[in-house]
Amino acid sequence: MERSGAVSDDIGIGMVGYGFMGKAHANAFHKLRYMTWPPPLVPRLVTIAGRSEDAVAEAARRYGFEGHATDWRDVVADDRVGLFDNLGPNDLHAEPTIAAARAGKHVVCEKPLGRTADEAYDTWRQVEATGVKHLCAFNYRFVPAVRLARQMLEAGEIGEVRHFRASYLQDWLTDPLAPWTWRLDAGAAGSGALGDLGTHVIDLARYLVGEISAVSAATRRFVPERPGGRVTVDDAFASIVEFEGTALGTIEATRYANGRKNALTWEINGSKGSLAFDLERLNELQVFRADGDRARGFRNVLVSEADHPFWGWWWPPGHIIGWEHTFVHEITHLLQAIAEDGEVGPYGATFEDGYRAAEVCDAIVRAAETGRRQEVAYRA
Amino acid sequence: MERSGAVSDDIGIGMVGYGFMGKAHANAFHKLRYMTWPPPLVPRLVTIAGRSEDAVAEAARRYGFEGHATDWRDVVADDRVGLFDNLGPNDLHAEPTIAAARAGKHVVCEKPLGRTADEAYDTWRQVEATGVKHLCAFNYRFVPAVRLARQMLEAGEIGEVRHFRASYLQDWLTDPLAPWTWRLDAGAAGSGALGDLGTHVIDLARYLVGEISAVSAATRRFVPERPGGRVTVDDAFASIVEFEGTALGTIEATRYANGRKNALTWEINGSKGSLAFDLERLNELQVFRADGDRARGFRNVLVSEADHPFWGWWWPPGHIIGWEHTFVHEITHLLQAIAEDGEVGPYGATFEDGYRAAEVCDAIVRAAETGRRQEVAYRA
Amino acid sequence: MERSGAVSDDIGIGMVGYGFMGKAHANAFHKLRYMTWPPPLVPRLVTIAGRSEDAVAEAARRYGFEGHATDWRDVVADDRVGLFDNLGPNDLHAEPTIAAARAGKHVVCEKPLGRTADEAYDTWRQVEATGVKHLCAFNYRFVPAVRLARQMLEAGEIGEVRHFRASYLQDWLTDPLAPWTWRLDAGAAGSGALGDLGTHVIDLARYLVGEISAVSAATRRFVPERPGGRVTVDDAFASIVEFEGTALGTIEATRYANGRKNALTWEINGSKGSLAFDLERLNELQVFRADGDRARGFRNVLVSEADHPFWGWWWPPGHIIGWEHTFVHEITHLLQAIAEDGEVGPYGATFEDGYRAAEVCDAIVRAAETGRRQEVAYRA
Amino acid sequence: MERSGAVSDDIGIGMVGYGFMGKAHANAFHKLRYMTWPPPLVPRLVTIAGRSEDAVAEAARRYGFEGHATDWRDVVADDRVGLFDNLGPNDLHAEPTIAAARAGKHVVCEKPLGRTADEAYDTWRQVEATGVKHLCAFNYRFVPAVRLARQMLEAGEIGEVRHFRASYLQDWLTDPLAPWTWRLDAGAAGSGALGDLGTHVIDLARYLVGEISAVSAATRRFVPERPGGRVTVDDAFASIVEFEGTALGTIEATRYANGRKNALTWEINGSKGSLAFDLERLNELQVFRADGDRARGFRNVLVSEADHPFWGWWWPPGHIIGWEHTFVHEITHLLQAIAEDGEVGPYGATFEDGYRAAEVCDAIVRAAETGRRQEVAYRA
């Protein structure tokens, strides 16, 4: 922690952004202090930045920050800050994050890391060069059920993976009168369902199965004009993903799936068994073992017991946790890496993971535009 | 029924093939006589043909056929036969079916109609020219829940369709020592998971959503050599299907999905609601209505009540039916068309539907081989 | 089969009743001829009896009976009949069944065997004395998933049973204007939800767990007057059942559970695991094994594979069967016992099982009336 | 807030107990400060008491209390404390809670309020007499899905209730070597599954359906001796509950249901629809409306949208919450009542509710012991 000077067991937090993700991250910083005990470092909420003075001042009071700012540069310049947490819109990911790293702060950046693979690559390389710890907030790696899946796959319990099929379905744009937001603008967001939802799935595909080597894809923009502005991003995409080796997959995301609220579902079929997951029931993992037991079938594992990942932090068996808890796990994981000068990967997503997901996104865009399968090449 | 001469209210059935599909069709011919009352025509089981004299003789006794034959030509030549039911392997679909139609018999042919679009087209056109009724046995159109879905879509209850995502998953090849069968031979079967499972999904896509205009695809052959022979067909495929209009879909099939036994699942998202289905729970239809009710959510409709399709035939509400019942509905539908000189389509699949599914299959093969999106052009 | 004289490999069937249960049994007699091969005996549908000449004549044509009668005594007197199948209303169970047995016919009687324990006891003892085979049609013993559960319990895989909780829920009386039927009349039916639905659950409790030694209960009659008549039976009951040993259970049945169509559900908790079942998804058995596997959870076993009970008769894995198939299994089981002079029990329900269920029913009635726990004593 | 003097917008919290419930309540006090904004009162964590000096000192540091004590009397005597939160074992509910109320502190007491109806009655009456606000921590009233159910019932959307069937199943005692705890001692706990789990269900029964007027019951003690001590409470109970009016119910609880971790499930059948709930999937409410829609069926309502109870506090739709969030809602509800001098009931459980649940528990014990239905009489 000598990088940021003042802290010893504490680490000063500087946050940019105070919307829904700000609430989620602020909650994590508060909660990890007592849910895991002792915490690797004690977060000290130093300052939070946002463009609107009134709003950010209220956010600071609400979330317990000592101060606030209207310019992210003030956060970067603040010596008390040891960890810079960037929750801004996608077009404010690169510059502030790089600046913070250069100022010696560890950095968290919300996904997608960049609007393009080039931007993400540049962010990764520049931050990496500073030597700080970096985490791209693919928080679904920190769902206990997802971690359990990863452990089972690592242990070979599922065998060789043949199939990965996943989709991330929401429905908040089914109403053609739902208003325009920055998430629908290519300049601010880079892409639509692809960057917002698809990157989560791509990251899980890489985390659980392995590197993606080729993609085919199609995209859709169902409602090009909305109250408040033009839609210049994709509303939905569908893709075929081919992994290194032989595994075959599909990844799809949309904001037009009526009745699906936050339905990130994936299924993995391997030579020894299968796994399936649904984010709307994130405490459960479906597990099939091809073990010859006559009573075989998908088991609904309620991942909430003493021998399950992260469970020591929480409650007695079956007392389920919520979506926001993934951030508690994720931020604590990062603080552990900072405290021990350990690695963020492979269980946490680094900026390299953020970049690699962006490379897949770019390939999906190219495949959709050209109608041709695209190889995915990763830069070192 | 004057085509086949001897029958009046009866119709003579001549069947080719006596394996598992023979049992399913024989059951339908027996059962429709009393499950729907009065039946449109009374099936009279005249003759059944197969290559092995002993086996086909036993099948004839078992299923109550009056006689048997070892050459399908004898069935075609049999004057008592009014309906020719072809359940043979895929390389025996075209010739016997065309011959039977030319002999004035109505014809049922199992799917896929042909091993290629060319073969299927030829079969359709030649049979169509004879004026007999023809049905391609896409029996899943006759699941009550699927018919209900079709009715809701026709009535506009789901609105404009944006998404169709479907997969047909089985696991009987996950064991690399599972023995070779004709289904794994390109010459006999044409294709693998594509023709066997994928065609069912393609037909449902067309039946429920509309015509497919373009596809992208990839295929896999995970285990190229098995006890008893080489595998020369696809083990699995994944595809992106683009419908006329704007609907976007994915279709996938595999025989390597551990734990999935007969999992044909599809979901449709429209502007007013969504529908979802799983063949392993074929009595249920998931329905979401975007009606603003605070208590909104996917409804698990147990399609087993008086106001549901086909239900008058069966039992009190909630007394579920099985997979084989789809054949009872399908064959009765055909007999109705024969008795009334009505149409097999659009609720039953005609040979034109069989051909169109084959055209999509061919496009999927081309797309997989070339890595390029393929437009699908249908011949008249 | 010497009892009925004329048959050799055939067995003549005489049926009383042609309503919905007539259809279910007739289907079984037809279907078992080819679904299991060779069948233990070939049913020959000799005659069917009912009060209305027109209706029973049509039923005979529909179901393929050689003749019909309007008096059950004609069936009893018919020398061609080797198996007497009584599907009449509850007040026509005892006399015709006893008469048929005395005439040397094997007998099937629908549940409940008698309207009271006394009636059921008398029927059992008198029929038993004749030496014919007798089966009380508790067909849910013949659901493959239920048989699998029984096998697992017998093998000790679930350990010592601690809990049984079950309910049988239907909703056809929720509408207060639903018309009166004989099922609502105490004279004809004996009891309401208790005898119609509760007996099924009581039989399964005995079949799966063991003998019931005491009960506590309450009953309800929600709508005492309906179009067409007074309701003189229970609409619903709830009971606590105590088994020999220490297992504790609850059994409930109602016709007023809105949205539940045919929901017979039960769960068993034992010292080594648990089992759960829902008749609306009768192809599935939920199995929990307390085996220490980190991926533990209830498995959804799709009971449809080669190593599952009864599955040799049917289709490839995952091709599910329906409610009516239980009768195919049940009747075949009886024909096997007849052909081999074997036992109907313990897998089939004998008239003794029918009597014992009635004894529990009587105890439930007494417990509800007195508000006191009732011991259940069984006569030999 | 003038009762405790020093606070204005703040309220000083004094807590007794620091085990798993201490963590849950401490989390609520922290989290409500920012999850609902502005909070009705800002909790100030003044002091926490427990018997072990070391353990309570660490708990104080962990949960952010300003100080700690080893005698609950110090908390009662602390002028900074405005709200006394009693999480001690059941035999420490009455005395400290009454003392705190007499000292002018508002009080929260964990369930069951008392080990017997007498004890609970005395606690209620003595606390009520002081005029402070009192809440018995039946936190499941504050599950969003449960609140939605209550609102639908209040609005008449389910019609007249006919059935309530509920059970609370856990499995932590299935292992006969699971060690003894105070929860297994009649002196400390009062009762076993009944007081620990059953009271939750009884409270929900009263909250959702209405007052219970009579009960029949049986109890079990499966393993009377465990490592560390004798078991002197019930391991399980089953009961029939009869409500004022005609509704009929069953309530059961056990710690021996293998595979059920925290499975509080209930179902309500009314004349217009049904509701069902499972605490292991607490974000979901099953709703059936008997509205004649052909696409009728139980809807799986994901209670996570803007128009659902409590949802303004949390996340976008479908981003589910966890078990602990019920305490955030519950404590905030109490602080609201304190701040506005409003009522804790009927949405929060008062000590009167705690007493009434205890009265039902006592009746269940009497019914089990005597084998006779017990009327439940409530004292004013």
GROMACS .gro file of N, CA and C in nm, chain C residues 214-218 240 242 366-375, chain D residues 213-219 238-242 360-376:
model
  138
  974ALA      N    1  -5.195  -4.440   1.318
  974ALA     CA    2  -5.285  -4.343   1.383
  974ALA      C    3  -5.303  -4.223   1.293
  975VAL      N    4  -5.419  -4.159   1.306
  975VAL     CA    5  -5.447  -4.039   1.227
  975VAL      C    6  -5.519  -3.933   1.311
  976SER      N    7  -5.493  -3.809   1.276
  976SER     CA    8  -5.572  -3.695   1.323
  976SER      C    9  -5.621  -3.624   1.198
  977ALA      N   10  -5.735  -3.557   1.205
  977ALA     CA   11  -5.790  -3.505   1.079
  977ALA      C   12  -5.894  -3.396   1.099
  978ALA      N   13  -5.913  -3.321   0.992
  978ALA     CA   14  -6.025  -3.226   0.982
  978ALA      C   15  -6.075  -3.228   0.839
 1000ILE      N   16  -5.305  -3.574   0.976
 1000ILE     CA   17  -5.171  -3.613   1.023
 1000ILE      C   18  -5.171  -3.764   1.029
 1002GLU      N   19  -4.955  -4.108   1.132
 1002GLU     CA   20  -4.840  -4.160   1.205
 1002GLU      C   21  -4.821  -4.305   1.163
 1126ARG      N   22  -6.355  -4.058   1.145
 1126ARG     CA   23  -6.378  -4.057   1.290
 1126ARG      C   24  -6.295  -3.949   1.359
 1127ALA      N   25  -6.171  -3.935   1.318
 1127ALA     CA   26  -6.084  -3.834   1.380
 1127ALA      C   27  -6.139  -3.694   1.355
 1128ALA      N   28  -6.186  -3.670   1.234
 1128ALA     CA   29  -6.239  -3.537   1.203
 1128ALA      C   30  -6.365  -3.510   1.284
 1129GLU      N   31  -6.449  -3.612   1.299
 1129GLU     CA   32  -6.575  -3.593   1.372
 1129GLU      C   33  -6.554  -3.574   1.522
 1130THR      N   34  -6.459  -3.646   1.577
 1130THR     CA   35  -6.440  -3.643   1.722
 1130THR      C   36  -6.333  -3.545   1.766
 1131GLY      N   37  -6.248  -3.501   1.674
 1131GLY     CA   38  -6.136  -3.417   1.714
 1131GLY      C   39  -6.031  -3.493   1.793
 1132ARG      N   40  -6.030  -3.624   1.781
 1132ARG     CA   41  -5.933  -3.704   1.855
 1132ARG      C   42  -5.851  -3.792   1.762
 1133ARG      N   43  -5.725  -3.806   1.793
 1133ARG     CA   44  -5.638  -3.898   1.722
 1133ARG      C   45  -5.699  -4.038   1.729
 1134GLN      N   46  -5.702  -4.105   1.614
 1134GLN     CA   47  -5.759  -4.239   1.605
 1134GLN      C   48  -5.652  -4.341   1.573
 1135GLU      N   49  -5.645  -4.445   1.654
 1135GLU     CA   50  -5.560  -4.558   1.617
 1135GLU      C   51  -5.626  -4.629   1.500
 1353SER      N   52  -5.795  -2.077   1.496
 1353SER     CA   53  -5.890  -2.102   1.604
 1353SER      C   54  -5.878  -2.241   1.666
 1354ALA      N   55  -5.817  -2.335   1.594
 1354ALA     CA   56  -5.804  -2.470   1.651
 1354ALA      C   57  -5.689  -2.542   1.583
 1355VAL      N   58  -5.627  -2.632   1.659
 1355VAL     CA   59  -5.515  -2.709   1.602
 1355VAL      C   60  -5.522  -2.855   1.648
 1356SER      N   61  -5.474  -2.943   1.559
 1356SER     CA   62  -5.445  -3.082   1.594
 1356SER      C   63  -5.298  -3.102   1.561
 1357ALA      N   64  -5.231  -3.192   1.630
 1357ALA     CA   65  -5.086  -3.199   1.609
 1357ALA      C   66  -5.024  -3.329   1.656
 1358ALA      N   67  -4.904  -3.354   1.603
 1358ALA     CA   68  -4.818  -3.461   1.653
 1358ALA      C   69  -4.674  -3.411   1.645
 1359THR      N   70  -4.592  -3.459   1.735
 1359THR     CA   71  -4.450  -3.420   1.734
 1359THR      C   72  -4.363  -3.545   1.733
 1378ALA      N   73  -4.607  -3.186   1.311
 1378ALA     CA   74  -4.704  -3.169   1.203
 1378ALA      C   75  -4.834  -3.125   1.267
 1379SER      N   76  -4.904  -3.032   1.204
 1379SER     CA   77  -5.028  -2.984   1.264
 1379SER      C   78  -5.132  -2.953   1.158
 1380ILE      N   79  -5.255  -2.967   1.198
 1380ILE     CA   80  -5.368  -2.919   1.119
 1380ILE      C   81  -5.414  -2.791   1.185
 1381VAL      N   82  -5.422  -2.683   1.107
 1381VAL     CA   83  -5.468  -2.556   1.165
 1381VAL      C   84  -5.600  -2.517   1.100
 1382GLU      N   85  -5.694  -2.479   1.188
 1382GLU     CA   86  -5.824  -2.435   1.139
 1382GLU      C   87  -5.837  -2.287   1.170
 1500VAL      N   88  -5.056  -2.021   1.982
 1500VAL     CA   89  -5.077  -2.132   1.887
 1500VAL      C   90  -4.975  -2.244   1.915
 1501CYS      N   91  -4.852  -2.205   1.942
 1501CYS     CA   92  -4.750  -2.306   1.974
 1501CYS      C   93  -4.792  -2.389   2.096
 1502ASP      N   94  -4.836  -2.322   2.198
 1502ASP     CA   95  -4.881  -2.395   2.317
 1502ASP      C   96  -4.994  -2.491   2.284
 1503ALA      N   97  -5.086  -2.445   2.202
 1503ALA     CA   98  -5.198  -2.533   2.164
 1503ALA      C   99  -5.148  -2.654   2.086
 1504ILE      N  100  -5.047  -2.633   2.002
 1504ILE     CA  101  -4.990  -2.745   1.927
 1504ILE      C  102  -4.927  -2.846   2.023
 1505VAL      N  103  -4.856  -2.797   2.122
 1505VAL     CA  104  -4.797  -2.887   2.221
 1505VAL      C  105  -4.907  -2.966   2.293
 1506ARG      N  106  -5.010  -2.895   2.337
 1506ARG     CA  107  -5.120  -2.964   2.408
 1506ARG      C  108  -5.188  -3.067   2.318
 1507ALA      N  109  -5.212  -3.029   2.192
 1507ALA     CA  110  -5.279  -3.120   2.099
 1507ALA      C  111  -5.195  -3.245   2.076
 1508ALA      N  112  -5.065  -3.225   2.062
 1508ALA     CA  113  -4.977  -3.341   2.040
 1508ALA      C  114  -4.977  -3.432   2.162
 1509GLU      N  115  -4.977  -3.371   2.280
 1509GLU     CA  116  -4.970  -3.451   2.402
 1509GLU      C  117  -5.101  -3.527   2.428
 1510THR      N  118  -5.212  -3.461   2.400
 1510THR     CA  119  -5.341  -3.522   2.434
 1510THR      C  120  -5.404  -3.599   2.320
 1511GLY      N  121  -5.356  -3.576   2.197
 1511GLY     CA  122  -5.423  -3.637   2.083
 1511GLY      C  123  -5.560  -3.577   2.057
 1512ARG      N  124  -5.584  -3.457   2.108
 1512ARG     CA  125  -5.715  -3.392   2.088
 1512ARG      C  126  -5.700  -3.255   2.025
 1513ARG      N  127  -5.790  -3.225   1.936
 1513ARG     CA  128  -5.797  -3.092   1.876
 1513ARG      C  129  -5.809  -2.988   1.988
 1514GLN      N  130  -5.730  -2.882   1.979
 1514GLN     CA  131  -5.730  -2.777   2.080
 1514GLN      C  132  -5.782  -2.648   2.021
 1515GLU      N  133  -5.879  -2.591   2.090
 1515GLU     CA  134  -5.920  -2.454   2.053
 1515GLU      C  135  -5.809  -2.359   2.096
 1516VAL      N  136  -5.791  -2.253   2.022
 1516VAL     CA  137  -5.692  -2.153   2.060
 1516VAL      C  138  -5.765  -2.028   2.109
   0.00000   0.00000   0.00000
